[in-house]
Each structure stands twice: as C-alpha cells, then as structure tokens.
XYZ file of C-alpha atoms in Angstrom:
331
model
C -18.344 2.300 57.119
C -21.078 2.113 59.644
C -22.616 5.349 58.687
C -22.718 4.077 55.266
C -24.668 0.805 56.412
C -27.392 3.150 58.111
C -28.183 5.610 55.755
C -31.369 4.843 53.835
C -31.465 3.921 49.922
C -32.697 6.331 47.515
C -33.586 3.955 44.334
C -30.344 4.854 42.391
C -27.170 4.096 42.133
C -23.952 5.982 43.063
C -22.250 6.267 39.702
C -22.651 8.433 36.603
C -24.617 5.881 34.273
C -26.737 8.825 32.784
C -29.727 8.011 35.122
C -32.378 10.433 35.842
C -32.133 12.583 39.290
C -35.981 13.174 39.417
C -36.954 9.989 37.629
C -40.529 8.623 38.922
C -40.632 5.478 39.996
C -39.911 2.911 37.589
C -43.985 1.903 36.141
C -38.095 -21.910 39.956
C -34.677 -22.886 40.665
C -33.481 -25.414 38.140
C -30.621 -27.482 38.480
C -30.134 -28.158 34.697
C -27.838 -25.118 33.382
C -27.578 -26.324 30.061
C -29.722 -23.021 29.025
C -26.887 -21.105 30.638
C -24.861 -20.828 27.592
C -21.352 -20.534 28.641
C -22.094 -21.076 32.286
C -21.897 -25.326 32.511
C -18.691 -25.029 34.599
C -18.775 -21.933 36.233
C -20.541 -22.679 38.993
C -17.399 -25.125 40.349
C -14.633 -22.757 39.131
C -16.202 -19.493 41.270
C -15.956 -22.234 44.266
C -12.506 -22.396 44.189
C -11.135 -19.626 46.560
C -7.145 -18.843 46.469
C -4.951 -18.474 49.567
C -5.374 -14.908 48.863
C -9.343 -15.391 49.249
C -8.829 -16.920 52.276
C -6.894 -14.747 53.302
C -9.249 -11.617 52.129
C -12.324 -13.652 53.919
C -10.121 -14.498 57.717
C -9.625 -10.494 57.340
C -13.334 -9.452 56.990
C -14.164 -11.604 59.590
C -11.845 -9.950 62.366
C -12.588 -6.868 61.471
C -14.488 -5.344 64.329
C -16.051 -2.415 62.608
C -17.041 -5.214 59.857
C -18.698 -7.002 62.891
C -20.453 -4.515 64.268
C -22.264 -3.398 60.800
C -22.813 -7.273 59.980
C -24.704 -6.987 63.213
C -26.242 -4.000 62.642
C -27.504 -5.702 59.465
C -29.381 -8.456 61.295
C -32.028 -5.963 62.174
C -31.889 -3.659 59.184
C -30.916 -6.074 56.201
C -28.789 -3.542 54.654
C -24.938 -3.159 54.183
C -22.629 -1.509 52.254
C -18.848 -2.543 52.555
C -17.710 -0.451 50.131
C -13.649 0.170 49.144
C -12.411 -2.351 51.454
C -10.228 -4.262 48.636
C -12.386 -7.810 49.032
C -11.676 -10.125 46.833
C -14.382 -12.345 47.179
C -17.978 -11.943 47.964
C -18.736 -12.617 51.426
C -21.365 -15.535 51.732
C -23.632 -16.692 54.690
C -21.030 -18.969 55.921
C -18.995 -16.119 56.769
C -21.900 -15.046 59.198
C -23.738 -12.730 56.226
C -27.220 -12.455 57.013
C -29.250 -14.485 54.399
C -31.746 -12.344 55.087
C -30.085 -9.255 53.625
C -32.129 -7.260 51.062
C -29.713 -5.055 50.336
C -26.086 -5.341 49.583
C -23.594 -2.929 48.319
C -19.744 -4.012 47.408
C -18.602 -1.872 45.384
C -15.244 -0.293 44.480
C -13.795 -3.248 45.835
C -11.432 -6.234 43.944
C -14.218 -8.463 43.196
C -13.115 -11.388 40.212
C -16.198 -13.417 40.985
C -19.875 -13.547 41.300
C -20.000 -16.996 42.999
C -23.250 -19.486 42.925
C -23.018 -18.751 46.801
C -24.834 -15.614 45.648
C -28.490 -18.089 45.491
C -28.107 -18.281 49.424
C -29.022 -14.644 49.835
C -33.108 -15.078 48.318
C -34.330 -12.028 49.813
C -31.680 -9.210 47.929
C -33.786 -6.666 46.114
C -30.996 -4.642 45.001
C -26.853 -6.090 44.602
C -24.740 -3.306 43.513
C -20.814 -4.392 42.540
C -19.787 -1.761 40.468
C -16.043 -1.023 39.659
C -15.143 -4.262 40.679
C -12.956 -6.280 38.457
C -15.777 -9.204 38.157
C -15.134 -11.481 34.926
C -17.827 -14.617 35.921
C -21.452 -14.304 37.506
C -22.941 -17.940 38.528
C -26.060 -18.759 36.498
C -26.973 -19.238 40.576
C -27.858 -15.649 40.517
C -31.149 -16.708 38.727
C -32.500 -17.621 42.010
C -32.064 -14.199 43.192
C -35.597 -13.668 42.442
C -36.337 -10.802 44.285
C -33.848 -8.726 42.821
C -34.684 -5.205 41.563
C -31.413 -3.581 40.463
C -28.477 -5.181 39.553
C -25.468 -3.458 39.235
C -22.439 -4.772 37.474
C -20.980 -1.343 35.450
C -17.539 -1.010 35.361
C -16.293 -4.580 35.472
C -14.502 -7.078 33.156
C -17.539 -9.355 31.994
C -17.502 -10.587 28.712
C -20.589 -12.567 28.756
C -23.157 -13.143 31.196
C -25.625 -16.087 32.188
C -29.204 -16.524 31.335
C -30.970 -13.527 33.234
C -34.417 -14.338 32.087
C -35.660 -15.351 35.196
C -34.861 -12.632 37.496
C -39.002 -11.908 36.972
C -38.277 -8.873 39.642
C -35.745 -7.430 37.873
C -36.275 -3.250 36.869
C -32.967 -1.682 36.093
C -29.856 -3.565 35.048
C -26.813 -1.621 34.956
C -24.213 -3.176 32.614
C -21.887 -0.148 31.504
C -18.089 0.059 30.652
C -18.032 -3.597 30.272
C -16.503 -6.216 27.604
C -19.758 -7.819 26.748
C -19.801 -8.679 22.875
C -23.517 -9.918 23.350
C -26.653 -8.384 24.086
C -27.827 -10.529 27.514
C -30.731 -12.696 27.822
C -33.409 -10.436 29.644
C -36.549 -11.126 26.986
C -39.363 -11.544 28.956
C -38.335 -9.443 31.669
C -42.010 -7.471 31.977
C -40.830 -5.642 34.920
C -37.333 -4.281 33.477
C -37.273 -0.625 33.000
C -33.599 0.337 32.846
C -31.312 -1.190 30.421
C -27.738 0.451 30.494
C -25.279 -1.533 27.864
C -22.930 1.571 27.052
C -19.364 1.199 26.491
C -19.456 -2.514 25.567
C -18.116 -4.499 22.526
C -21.923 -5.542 21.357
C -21.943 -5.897 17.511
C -25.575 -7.755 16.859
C -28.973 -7.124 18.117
C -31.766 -9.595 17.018
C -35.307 -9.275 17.219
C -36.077 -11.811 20.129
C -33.476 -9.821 22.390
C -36.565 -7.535 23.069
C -39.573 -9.694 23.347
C -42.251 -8.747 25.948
C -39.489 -6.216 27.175
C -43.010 -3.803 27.692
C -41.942 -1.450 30.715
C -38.531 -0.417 28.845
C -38.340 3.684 29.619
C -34.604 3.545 29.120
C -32.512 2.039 27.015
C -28.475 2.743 26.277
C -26.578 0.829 23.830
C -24.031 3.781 23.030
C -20.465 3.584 22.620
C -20.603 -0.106 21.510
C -20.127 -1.541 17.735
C -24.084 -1.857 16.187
C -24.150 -1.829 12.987
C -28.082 -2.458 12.171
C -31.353 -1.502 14.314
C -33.616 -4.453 14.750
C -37.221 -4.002 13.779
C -38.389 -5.098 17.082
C -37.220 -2.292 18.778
C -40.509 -0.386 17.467
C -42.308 -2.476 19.293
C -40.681 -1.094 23.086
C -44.454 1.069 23.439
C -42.718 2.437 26.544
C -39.655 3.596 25.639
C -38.747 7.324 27.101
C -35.180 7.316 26.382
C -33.062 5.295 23.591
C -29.250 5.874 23.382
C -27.680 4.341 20.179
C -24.692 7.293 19.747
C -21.290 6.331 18.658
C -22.019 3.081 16.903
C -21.958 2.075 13.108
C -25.842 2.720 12.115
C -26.067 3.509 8.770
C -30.176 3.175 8.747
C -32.487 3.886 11.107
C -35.674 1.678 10.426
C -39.210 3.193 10.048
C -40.274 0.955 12.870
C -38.571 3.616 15.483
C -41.408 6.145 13.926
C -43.900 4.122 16.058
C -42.307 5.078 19.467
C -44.320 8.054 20.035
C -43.730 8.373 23.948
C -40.288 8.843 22.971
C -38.610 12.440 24.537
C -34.789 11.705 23.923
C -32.950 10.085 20.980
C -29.444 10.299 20.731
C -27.830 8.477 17.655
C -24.835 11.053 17.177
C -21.421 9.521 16.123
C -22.705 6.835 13.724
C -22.852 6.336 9.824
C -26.273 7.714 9.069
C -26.935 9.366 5.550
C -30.810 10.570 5.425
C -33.358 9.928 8.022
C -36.855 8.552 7.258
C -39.892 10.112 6.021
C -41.671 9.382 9.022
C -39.358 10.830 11.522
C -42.673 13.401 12.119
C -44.002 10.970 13.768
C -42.123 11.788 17.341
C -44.620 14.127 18.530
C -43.128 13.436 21.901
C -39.445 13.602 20.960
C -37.894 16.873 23.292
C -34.257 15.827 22.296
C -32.562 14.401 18.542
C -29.022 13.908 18.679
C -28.119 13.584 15.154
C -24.518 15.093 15.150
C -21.339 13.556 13.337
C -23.221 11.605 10.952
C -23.181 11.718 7.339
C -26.334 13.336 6.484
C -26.831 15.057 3.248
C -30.618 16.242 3.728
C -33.524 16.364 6.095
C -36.744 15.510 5.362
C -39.571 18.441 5.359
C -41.834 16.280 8.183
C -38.688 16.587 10.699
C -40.859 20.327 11.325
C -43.564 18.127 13.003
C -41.736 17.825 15.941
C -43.451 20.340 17.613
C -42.043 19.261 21.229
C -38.238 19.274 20.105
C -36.282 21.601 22.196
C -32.624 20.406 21.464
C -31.348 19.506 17.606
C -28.089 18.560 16.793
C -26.791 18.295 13.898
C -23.444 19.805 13.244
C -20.450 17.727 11.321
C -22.940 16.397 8.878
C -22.990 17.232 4.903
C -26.281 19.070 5.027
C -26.046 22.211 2.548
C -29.582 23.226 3.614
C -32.461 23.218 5.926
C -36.086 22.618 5.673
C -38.120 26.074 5.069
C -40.567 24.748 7.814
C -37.297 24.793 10.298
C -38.942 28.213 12.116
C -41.991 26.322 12.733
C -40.270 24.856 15.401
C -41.188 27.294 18.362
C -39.522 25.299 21.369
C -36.460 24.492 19.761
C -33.855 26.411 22.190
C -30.554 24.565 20.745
C-alpha cells in the first residue's frame, strides 16, 4: 500500500475504459441545491454512517500502515488506498489531509459519495472505480479543481448537477445504471466523456452546448435511439462511440466533424448512410457492422484516410465500383 501511495501518476486511469496509451495531453459554492435535480436530500442521507461505517472508519484509523501513508501524504498530497474493503470515504475528520490533490479508492465497498467530499478543495483527480457507489453529494461541485473523475463500474443511476466542475477534462462514467445523459454543458475544458454500458435512452441538443474540447466521446452499449443534431457541432471530436444502440439514422450534421479518425456505430438499426458521409476526410476507422444496411453510397470512396471498414452482417448485395480507390484501407 505504501508503494502504491509513492509512485507518480501517469494521467490515466487503471482500468480498461478504451482510453488511449499514447494519447497527448488532453488540449462558487451555492447553498441552494434546488438545480440539483434529484439531489435536495442527499446531502443529509450520505451523513448518516451505519455501525458498520463506524466500524469500517475506527479500522482505517488504527491501521498503522494506513498511518504511515496518511503521513506520507502530508508532504506529497497523494494516496491511493486501494482494495481495502472501506465502506465509506474517509474525510478530514478522520485526519485526511485537506490538502490532498490526489486520491485513489478504488476497488473498495464504497455506497456513498458524501458532501464531506467539498472539504478536500484542492483534488485534481478522485478515482472510485468498482466501488458499489449509488449517491454522489451535489457537494462535489465545489471540487473545483478536479480534472478526472472516475466513477466506472458503480451502481449510479443518476448523478448531480456537474456543470460547475469548470476544471473538469475526462469523466469516466462506464458500466453504470445511469438512464440520463449528466449535466456537463458548458464544461469548456472536458475532453473525455466515457458513458458506455449505461441505460441512457435520450440525448437532447443542450446536453452538448459549449462542450468545445470533446476528443472522445463513448455512448456505446446503452439504449439511443436518435442522434441529436448538436452533436455536429463537437468541432473537436477525435473519437465518437455510438455501437450497440438502437440508431436507425445517422444525421447529416455528423458529416461536419471532419477531425474525426474513429467512428464506431456497429450493432445498431441503421439502413443506408448519408450522402455526405465523404465528407470524413479524416475518418481512419468506420465501424458499420451488424446493421441493416442495404447499400452504400458512391462518396463513401472519399475517405481517402480510412484504413479499417466494417461492414459484415449487413444486407449489402454490392459495393461501390470506386471501393479500390481506397489505397489505405488494410481491413
């Protein structure tokens, strides 16, 4: 455990969320919580600790290796207590350094994101994966320092207003129950949007106002049925995941997203593509496989950068003659 305390952060995250290995560097407090949503009684419920809490919280704190990297963290503001079955997140009463930047408590037992969380200002990245977290305070809006957040592999279902974490880059929401998109328009800073393996159904055009340093967005393995118009307008996008939904269209607005290299929308209802496709120039990888598509439209052969194209289990009885004009295609 102390090694792990030590060691130095890399920028990513230690799960398998699709990120990049060689990825480049990703280019107010308000007592009213009526903007919260669902979050107007939260706050006092994640206050209420069980005997087992307790419990959890009198072990941590006589734990002399724990003592020794809580120490170690008052000079280096970093510490991991990973797989040590907590139950609760420790706060600053339980001598956690407020001064912490970084924090790491994952693959631990986790129900609760508390609004004790606001008392640690400086965090720049919380990580909390494969917990079993089902509330996050609307607190954590003061938490505006925070880079990454990472709450994959948890039991959320819906989330608080996030709109004001105005340092926020990458927010890591995968293999969740969420069955909303969350409030992050707004965001300018926010390059990394992971949603896969949720129970989303709608997306709405305001979800992705001013959303302009978006490289990476996954909303696969969730239940969309319809691509929102706005989505053209994400000038930075890189990456978009939208595979096994229940698209049966993809709007002509996506033709405007020429920096994008990877599109995967395999595994939904598609049944022709549009005209303007062509437009990708940049597009390296199309993941059209499982779909329903009949035919593919001649400008498809514009895509002079496309190395990968899938398209097997569709109902296409022929190709476009231009197909060979394709010189990097390799798959």
């Amino acid at each position: 455990l102390k090694d792990r305390t030590t060691q130095e952060y890399d920028g990513s995250t230690p799960h398998a969320d699709g990120d990049f290995e060689n990825e480049q560097d990703d280019t107010v407090d308000d007592d009213d919580d009526d903007d919260d949503g669902e979050d107007n009684n939260d706050d006092d419920e994640g206050q209420k600790l069980s005997e087992e809490d307790f419990a959890n919280i009198a072990r941590f704190l006589s734990n002399e290796m724990i003592s020794d990297d809580l120490a170690h963290a008052r000079v280096t503001n970093f510490l991991s207590l990973v797989n040590l079955d907590l139950t609760v997140i420790p706060s600053p009463f339980t001598e956690l350094p407020s001064t912490l930047t970084y924090l790491d408590l994952s693959h631990n037992e986790i129900k609760h994101v508390q609004a004790s969380i606001q008392e640690l200002p400086n965090l720049d990245r919380l990580i909390l994966f494969n917990n079993v977290i089902e509330k996050v305070s609307s607190k954590i809006r003061c938490l505006t320092n925070l880079s990454v957040l990472d709450l994959c592999h948890n039991n959320l279902a819906n989330l608080p207003n996030l709109a004001e974490l105005s340092s926020l880059r990458r927010l890591h929401l995968t293999n969740n129950k969420l069955v909303s998109f969350p409030v992050v328009a707004g965001l300018t800073r926010l390059a990394r949007l992971h949603l896969q393996g949720n129970m989303i159904t709608n997306l709405s055009d305001e979800m992705f106002d001013k959303l302009e340093s978006l490289t990476d967005l996954d909303l696969s393995e969730n239940r969309i049925k319809h691509i929102p118009t706005s989505l053209g307008g994400l000038s930075s996008i890189l990456i978009l995941k939208l595979n096994n939904n229940k698209i049966g269209h993809i709007p002509s607005d996506l033709c405007s997203l020429t920096r994008l290299t990877v599109l995967h929308m395999e595994h939904n209802h598609l049944s022709s593509l549009p005209t303007c496709i062509g437009n990708l120039t940049s597009l390296g990888e199309l993941h059209l496989a499982s779909n329903q598509i009949a035919r593919l439209p001649d400008s498809l052969c514009d895509l002079q950068s496309l190395k990968m194209l899938l398209l097997s289990n569709n109902r296409l009885r022929r190709i476009p003659a231009r197909i060979g004009e394709l010189s990097m295609l390799t798959f």
